[in-house]
PDB file of C-alpha atoms in Angstrom:
ATOM      1  CA  MET A   1       0.000   0.000   0.000  1.00 97.00           C
ATOM      2  CA  PHE A   2       1.217   3.479  -0.906  1.00 99.00           C
ATOM      3  CA  ILE A   3       0.102   6.235   1.490  1.00 99.00           C
ATOM      4  CA  SER A   4       1.022   9.894   1.056  1.00 99.00           C
ATOM      5  CA  PHE A   5       0.575  12.745   3.525  1.00 98.00           C
ATOM      6  CA  GLU A   6      -0.027  16.343   2.504  1.00 98.00           C
ATOM      7  CA  GLY A   7      -0.563  19.749   4.046  1.00 96.00           C
ATOM      8  CA  THR A   8       0.862  23.230   4.405  1.00 90.00           C
ATOM      9  CA  GLU A   9       3.625  24.037   6.874  1.00 83.00           C
ATOM     10  CA  GLY A  10       3.151  23.312  10.573  1.00 82.00           C
ATOM     11  CA  VAL A  11       0.018  21.157  10.390  1.00 90.00           C
ATOM     12  CA  GLY A  12       1.585  18.186  12.213  1.00 90.00           C
ATOM     13  CA  LYS A  13       2.099  16.046   9.142  1.00 92.00           C
ATOM     14  CA  THR A  14       5.548  14.709   9.973  1.00 89.00           C
ATOM     15  CA  THR A  15       4.534  13.893  13.557  1.00 92.00           C
ATOM     16  CA  LEU A  16       1.481  11.982  12.336  1.00 97.00           C
ATOM     17  CA  ILE A  17       3.532   9.950   9.866  1.00 97.00           C
ATOM     18  CA  ARG A  18       5.959   8.895  12.593  1.00 97.00           C
ATOM     19  CA  GLU A  19       3.091   7.838  14.847  1.00 97.00           C
ATOM     20  CA  ILE A  20       1.486   5.787  12.077  1.00 98.00           C
ATOM     21  CA  TYR A  21       4.837   4.211  11.242  1.00 98.00           C
ATOM     22  CA  ALA A  22       5.332   3.229  14.900  1.00 97.00           C
ATOM     23  CA  HIS A  23       1.778   1.863  15.095  1.00 97.00           C
ATOM     24  CA  TYR A  24       2.210  -0.507  12.153  1.00 96.00           C
ATOM     25  CA  GLU A  25       5.806  -1.404  12.949  1.00 96.00           C
ATOM     26  CA  GLN A  26       4.696  -2.617  16.389  1.00 96.00           C
ATOM     27  CA  LYS A  27       2.227  -4.892  14.616  1.00 96.00           C
ATOM     28  CA  GLY A  28       5.052  -6.398  12.594  1.00 96.00           C
ATOM     29  CA  ALA A  29       4.092  -4.807   9.283  1.00 96.00           C
ATOM     30  CA  GLU A  30       6.719  -4.398   6.579  1.00 98.00           C
ATOM     31  CA  ILE A  31       6.678  -0.636   6.282  1.00 98.00           C
ATOM     32  CA  ILE A  32       8.980   2.187   5.255  1.00 98.00           C
ATOM     33  CA  LEU A  33       8.852   5.903   6.001  1.00 98.00           C
ATOM     34  CA  THR A  34      10.179   8.313   3.397  1.00 98.00           C
ATOM     35  CA  ARG A  35       9.756  11.900   2.234  1.00 98.00           C
ATOM     36  CA  GLU A  36       9.749  14.292  -0.699  1.00 98.00           C
ATOM     37  CA  PRO A  37      11.748  15.990  -1.837  1.00 97.00           C
ATOM     38  CA  GLY A  38      14.294  13.463  -0.622  1.00 98.00           C
ATOM     39  CA  GLY A  39      14.244   9.801   0.274  1.00 98.00           C
ATOM     40  CA  THR A  40      17.547   8.853  -1.382  1.00 98.00           C
ATOM     41  CA  SER A  41      21.061  10.235  -1.027  1.00 98.00           C
ATOM     42  CA  LEU A  42      20.854  12.080  -4.346  1.00 98.00           C
ATOM     43  CA  ALA A  43      17.290  13.284  -3.782  1.00 98.00           C
ATOM     44  CA  GLU A  44      18.252  14.588  -0.325  1.00 98.00           C
ATOM     45  CA  GLN A  45      20.964  16.699  -1.948  1.00 98.00           C
ATOM     46  CA  ILE A  46      18.321  18.147  -4.264  1.00 98.00           C
ATOM     47  CA  ARG A  47      16.127  18.774  -1.204  1.00 95.00           C
ATOM     48  CA  ALA A  48      18.911  20.765   0.445  1.00 94.00           C
ATOM     49  CA  LEU A  49      19.218  22.856  -2.708  1.00 93.00           C
ATOM     50  CA  LEU A  50      15.466  23.496  -2.799  1.00 93.00           C
ATOM     51  CA  LEU A  51      15.162  24.484   0.866  1.00 88.00           C
ATOM     52  CA  SER A  52      18.323  26.556   1.184  1.00 87.00           C
ATOM     53  CA  VAL A  53      17.944  30.289   1.757  1.00 79.00           C
ATOM     54  CA  SER A  54      21.605  31.033   0.989  1.00 75.00           C
ATOM     55  CA  HIS A  55      21.516  31.139  -2.828  1.00 72.00           C
ATOM     56  CA  ASP A  56      23.024  34.281  -4.352  1.00 78.00           C
ATOM     57  CA  GLU A  57      20.397  34.220  -7.097  1.00 86.00           C
ATOM     58  CA  LYS A  58      16.632  33.709  -7.044  1.00 89.00           C
ATOM     59  CA  MET A  59      15.525  30.222  -8.036  1.00 92.00           C
ATOM     60  CA  SER A  60      13.022  30.434 -10.888  1.00 96.00           C
ATOM     61  CA  ASP A  61       9.665  28.735 -10.481  1.00 96.00           C
ATOM     62  CA  ASP A  62      10.391  26.421 -13.426  1.00 97.00           C
ATOM     63  CA  THR A  63      13.730  25.419 -11.906  1.00 96.00           C
ATOM     64  CA  GLU A  64      12.000  24.672  -8.615  1.00 95.00           C
ATOM     65  CA  LEU A  65       9.441  22.443 -10.343  1.00 98.00           C
ATOM     66  CA  LEU A  66      12.065  20.564 -12.355  1.00 98.00           C
ATOM     67  CA  LEU A  67      14.236  19.983  -9.299  1.00 98.00           C
ATOM     68  CA  MET A  68      11.212  18.594  -7.472  1.00 98.00           C
ATOM     69  CA  TYR A  69      10.627  16.126 -10.273  1.00 98.00           C
ATOM     70  CA  ALA A  70      14.285  15.198 -10.589  1.00 98.00           C
ATOM     71  CA  ALA A  71      14.198  14.222  -6.917  1.00 99.00           C
ATOM     72  CA  ARG A  72      10.840  12.482  -7.377  1.00 99.00           C
ATOM     73  CA  ALA A  73      12.004  10.397 -10.338  1.00 98.00           C
ATOM     74  CA  GLN A  74      15.028   9.198  -8.362  1.00 98.00           C
ATOM     75  CA  HIS A  75      12.912   8.521  -5.291  1.00 99.00           C
ATOM     76  CA  LEU A  76      10.311   6.534  -7.197  1.00 99.00           C
ATOM     77  CA  GLN A  77      12.838   4.365  -9.001  1.00 98.00           C
ATOM     78  CA  GLN A  78      15.152   3.763  -6.054  1.00 99.00           C
ATOM     79  CA  VAL A  79      12.790   3.559  -3.076  1.00 99.00           C
ATOM     80  CA  ILE A  80       9.029   3.664  -3.618  1.00 99.00           C
ATOM     81  CA  LEU A  81       8.565   1.233  -6.507  1.00 99.00           C
ATOM     82  CA  PRO A  82      11.006  -1.412  -5.179  1.00 99.00           C
ATOM     83  CA  ALA A  83       9.341  -1.278  -1.751  1.00 99.00           C
ATOM     84  CA  LEU A  84       5.865  -1.695  -3.221  1.00 99.00           C
ATOM     85  CA  GLN A  85       7.035  -4.533  -5.453  1.00 99.00           C
ATOM     86  CA  ALA A  86       8.420  -6.240  -2.331  1.00 99.00           C
ATOM     87  CA  GLY A  87       4.988  -6.031  -0.715  1.00 98.00           C
ATOM     88  CA  LYS A  88       5.880  -3.292   1.750  1.00 98.00           C
ATOM     89  CA  THR A  89       3.691  -0.385   2.823  1.00 98.00           C
ATOM     90  CA  VAL A  90       5.146   3.019   1.925  1.00 99.00           C
ATOM     91  CA  LEU A  91       4.427   6.120   4.021  1.00 99.00           C
ATOM     92  CA  CYS A  92       5.511   9.196   2.081  1.00 99.00           C
ATOM     93  CA  ASP A  93       5.698  12.740   3.469  1.00 98.00           C
ATOM     94  CA  ARG A  94       4.430  14.638   0.383  1.00 98.00           C
ATOM     95  CA  PHE A  95       4.115  13.480  -3.227  1.00 99.00           C
ATOM     96  CA  THR A  96       2.720  14.884  -6.489  1.00 98.00           C
ATOM     97  CA  ASP A  97      -0.173  16.722  -4.816  1.00 99.00           C
ATOM     98  CA  ALA A  98       2.387  18.973  -3.134  1.00 98.00           C
ATOM     99  CA  SER A  99       3.728  20.000  -6.537  1.00 98.00           C
ATOM    100  CA  PHE A 100       0.244  20.993  -7.661  1.00 98.00           C
ATOM    101  CA  ALA A 101      -0.464  22.886  -4.440  1.00 98.00           C
ATOM    102  CA  TYR A 102       2.897  24.649  -4.138  1.00 96.00           C
ATOM    103  CA  GLN A 103       4.133  25.097  -7.691  1.00 96.00           C
ATOM    104  CA  CYS A 104       0.839  25.449  -9.593  1.00 98.00           C
ATOM    105  CA  ALA A 105      -1.595  26.924  -7.056  1.00 98.00           C
ATOM    106  CA  GLY A 106       1.076  28.718  -5.022  1.00 96.00           C
ATOM    107  CA  ARG A 107       3.525  29.868  -7.693  1.00 96.00           C
ATOM    108  CA  GLY A 108       1.007  30.092 -10.509  1.00 98.00           C
ATOM    109  CA  LEU A 109       2.741  27.687 -12.898  1.00 98.00           C
ATOM    110  CA  ASN A 110       0.784  26.272 -15.832  1.00 98.00           C
ATOM    111  CA  GLU A 111      -0.910  23.036 -14.799  1.00 98.00           C
ATOM    112  CA  ASN A 112      -0.084  21.494 -18.189  1.00 98.00           C
ATOM    113  CA  LYS A 113       3.596  21.473 -17.209  1.00 98.00           C
ATOM    114  CA  LEU A 114       2.800  19.428 -14.132  1.00 97.00           C
ATOM    115  CA  ALA A 115       0.540  17.086 -16.080  1.00 98.00           C
ATOM    116  CA  LEU A 116       3.337  16.419 -18.578  1.00 98.00           C
ATOM    117  CA  LEU A 117       5.847  15.689 -15.809  1.00 98.00           C
ATOM    118  CA  ASN A 118       3.416  13.356 -14.057  1.00 98.00           C
ATOM    119  CA  GLN A 119       2.660  11.547 -17.298  1.00 98.00           C
ATOM    120  CA  SER A 120       6.368  11.187 -18.065  1.00 98.00           C
ATOM    121  CA  PHE A 121       7.834  10.313 -14.678  1.00 98.00           C
ATOM    122  CA  VAL A 122       5.124   9.178 -12.235  1.00 98.00           C
ATOM    123  CA  SER A 123       4.065   5.596 -12.899  1.00 97.00           C
ATOM    124  CA  ARG A 124       2.400   5.034  -9.519  1.00 98.00           C
ATOM    125  CA  MET A 125       0.052   7.213  -7.506  1.00 98.00           C
ATOM    126  CA  PRO A 126      -0.770   6.724  -3.809  1.00 99.00           C
ATOM    127  CA  ASP A 127      -3.626   4.420  -2.862  1.00 99.00           C
ATOM    128  CA  ILE A 128      -4.716   7.003  -0.297  1.00 99.00           C
ATOM    129  CA  THR A 129      -3.616  10.534   0.538  1.00 99.00           C
ATOM    130  CA  LEU A 130      -4.205  11.995   3.991  1.00 99.00           C
ATOM    131  CA  TRP A 131      -4.453  15.780   3.786  1.00 99.00           C
ATOM    132  CA  LEU A 132      -3.953  17.558   7.100  1.00 98.00           C
ATOM    133  CA  ASP A 133      -5.825  20.834   6.852  1.00 97.00           C
ATOM    134  CA  ALA A 134      -5.594  23.801   9.217  1.00 94.00           C
ATOM    135  CA  PRO A 135      -5.796  27.597   8.927  1.00 93.00           C
ATOM    136  CA  VAL A 136      -2.581  28.984   7.457  1.00 90.00           C
ATOM    137  CA  GLU A 137      -1.882  31.326  10.379  1.00 84.00           C
ATOM    138  CA  LEU A 138      -2.020  28.421  12.830  1.00 81.00           C
ATOM    139  CA  GLY A 139       0.368  26.329  10.766  1.00 68.00           C
ATOM    140  CA  MET A 140       2.812  29.182  10.301  1.00 75.00           C
ATOM    141  CA  SER A 141       2.900  29.949  14.020  1.00 75.00           C
ATOM    142  CA  ARG A 142       3.754  26.298  14.684  1.00 71.00           C
ATOM    143  CA  ALA A 143       6.454  26.374  11.987  1.00 67.00           C
ATOM    144  CA  ARG A 144       8.033  29.479  13.538  1.00 72.00           C
ATOM    145  CA  GLU A 145       8.160  27.731  16.911  1.00 72.00           C
ATOM    146  CA  ARG A 146      10.383  25.046  15.363  1.00 68.00           C
ATOM    147  CA  GLY A 147      13.182  27.569  14.779  1.00 64.00           C
ATOM    148  CA  ALA A 148      14.887  28.777  11.596  1.00 64.00           C
ATOM    149  CA  LEU A 149      12.571  28.803   8.577  1.00 70.00           C
ATOM    150  CA  ASP A 150      13.550  27.218   5.251  1.00 68.00           C
ATOM    151  CA  ARG A 151      13.006  28.812   1.823  1.00 73.00           C
ATOM    152  CA  PHE A 152       9.371  27.700   1.609  1.00 76.00           C
ATOM    153  CA  GLU A 153       8.502  28.473   5.216  1.00 72.00           C
ATOM    154  CA  GLN A 154       9.684  32.055   4.657  1.00 74.00           C
ATOM    155  CA  GLU A 155       6.938  32.655   2.086  1.00 76.00           C
ATOM    156  CA  LYS A 156       4.122  35.082   2.897  1.00 85.00           C
ATOM    157  CA  VAL A 157       0.766  34.040   4.305  1.00 87.00           C
ATOM    158  CA  SER A 158      -0.849  34.908   0.957  1.00 94.00           C
ATOM    159  CA  PHE A 159       1.284  32.233  -0.732  1.00 92.00           C
ATOM    160  CA  PHE A 160       0.154  29.569   1.718  1.00 92.00           C
ATOM    161  CA  GLU A 161      -3.472  30.611   1.330  1.00 95.00           C
ATOM    162  CA  LYS A 162      -3.086  29.774  -2.372  1.00 97.00           C
ATOM    163  CA  VAL A 163      -1.416  26.484  -1.482  1.00 96.00           C
ATOM    164  CA  ARG A 164      -4.253  25.578   0.870  1.00 97.00           C
ATOM    165  CA  ALA A 165      -6.776  26.477  -1.838  1.00 98.00           C
ATOM    166  CA  GLY A 166      -4.868  24.185  -4.198  1.00 98.00           C
ATOM    167  CA  TYR A 167      -5.137  21.300  -1.756  1.00 98.00           C
ATOM    168  CA  THR A 168      -8.849  22.015  -1.323  1.00 99.00           C
ATOM    169  CA  ARG A 169      -9.337  21.823  -5.069  1.00 98.00           C
ATOM    170  CA  LEU A 170      -7.491  18.493  -5.288  1.00 99.00           C
ATOM    171  CA  TRP A 171      -9.577  17.093  -2.430  1.00 99.00           C
ATOM    172  CA  GLN A 172     -12.770  18.112  -4.204  1.00 99.00           C
ATOM    173  CA  GLN A 173     -11.568  16.565  -7.473  1.00 98.00           C
ATOM    174  CA  HIS A 174     -10.297  13.287  -5.981  1.00 98.00           C
ATOM    175  CA  PRO A 175     -12.458  12.488  -2.921  1.00 98.00           C
ATOM    176  CA  GLU A 176     -11.965   8.751  -3.435  1.00 97.00           C
ATOM    177  CA  ARG A 177      -8.200   9.078  -2.859  1.00 98.00           C
ATOM    178  CA  ILE A 178      -7.701  12.244  -0.813  1.00 99.00           C
ATOM    179  CA  LYS A 179      -9.109  12.272   2.717  1.00 99.00           C
ATOM    180  CA  ARG A 180      -9.198  15.535   4.671  1.00 99.00           C
ATOM    181  CA  LEU A 181      -8.223  15.486   8.341  1.00 98.00           C
ATOM    182  CA  ASP A 182      -8.931  18.495  10.552  1.00 97.00           C
ATOM    183  CA  ALA A 183      -5.452  19.297  11.873  1.00 95.00           C
ATOM    184  CA  THR A 184      -6.794  21.720  14.492  1.00 94.00           C
ATOM    185  CA  GLN A 185      -7.920  18.716  16.550  1.00 94.00           C
ATOM    186  CA  ALA A 186      -5.839  17.091  19.270  1.00 94.00           C
ATOM    187  CA  PRO A 187      -3.003  14.996  17.756  1.00 94.00           C
ATOM    188  CA  GLU A 188      -4.425  11.762  19.178  1.00 96.00           C
ATOM    189  CA  LYS A 189      -7.761  12.469  17.463  1.00 98.00           C
ATOM    190  CA  VAL A 190      -6.024  13.103  14.136  1.00 98.00           C
ATOM    191  CA  LEU A 191      -4.112   9.833  14.538  1.00 98.00           C
ATOM    192  CA  GLU A 192      -7.328   7.948  15.305  1.00 98.00           C
ATOM    193  CA  GLN A 193      -9.025   9.311  12.184  1.00 98.00           C
ATOM    194  CA  ALA A 194      -5.968   8.637  10.018  1.00 98.00           C
ATOM    195  CA  LEU A 195      -5.796   5.005  11.126  1.00 98.00           C
ATOM    196  CA  GLU A 196      -9.524   4.666  10.488  1.00 98.00           C
ATOM    197  CA  GLN A 197      -9.128   5.889   6.904  1.00 98.00           C
ATOM    198  CA  ILE A 198      -6.152   3.601   6.260  1.00 97.00           C
ATOM    199  CA  GLY A 199      -8.033   0.682   7.795  1.00 95.00           C
ATOM    200  CA  LYS A 200     -10.779   1.020   5.188  1.00 94.00           C
ATOM    201  CA  LEU A 201      -8.242   0.061   2.506  1.00 89.00           C
ATOM    202  CA  ALA A 202      -6.581  -2.792   4.371  1.00 72.00           C
TER     203      ALA A 202
END
């Protein structure tokens, strides 16, 4: 089973994934936890490039999108597909929906570019996507509490409002795959609802 997790900054996504991983690992499930951008040595180097705030030139939106997909192609081929073929469950912190939300809805890139990249390089979509949704201001305040902000976290609230709207649109278009979780709830409640959604596919 391939499960992806989505959401804007500071919604508790990474914490939830770790809790779900621990839950299934304790049951003896063959499961891996990975992330995007990243997940392999090469893809993690691309991640560092994408998140760095120390560039002496502005990264273009097209460059950002292409780097995301370079990392994704490597990640799919080296980690996700082999794990699925071996019968393992894959928990992935972000996948293609993030590119739509951030690069298309957030940056304003043409959706046809994303569609072409998905058609060319993404041979497997998640079986279920858990979208953690919360007001942008709440998520950003949580992100600031974590310390230094990366290149994406430094974006303005208006950018993340567009990203959230992008996720909302995806959820409305793909309700059979994308399940919305109210991330303003207590973490244990979010975990309970996430496990319930995953259990429906098991």
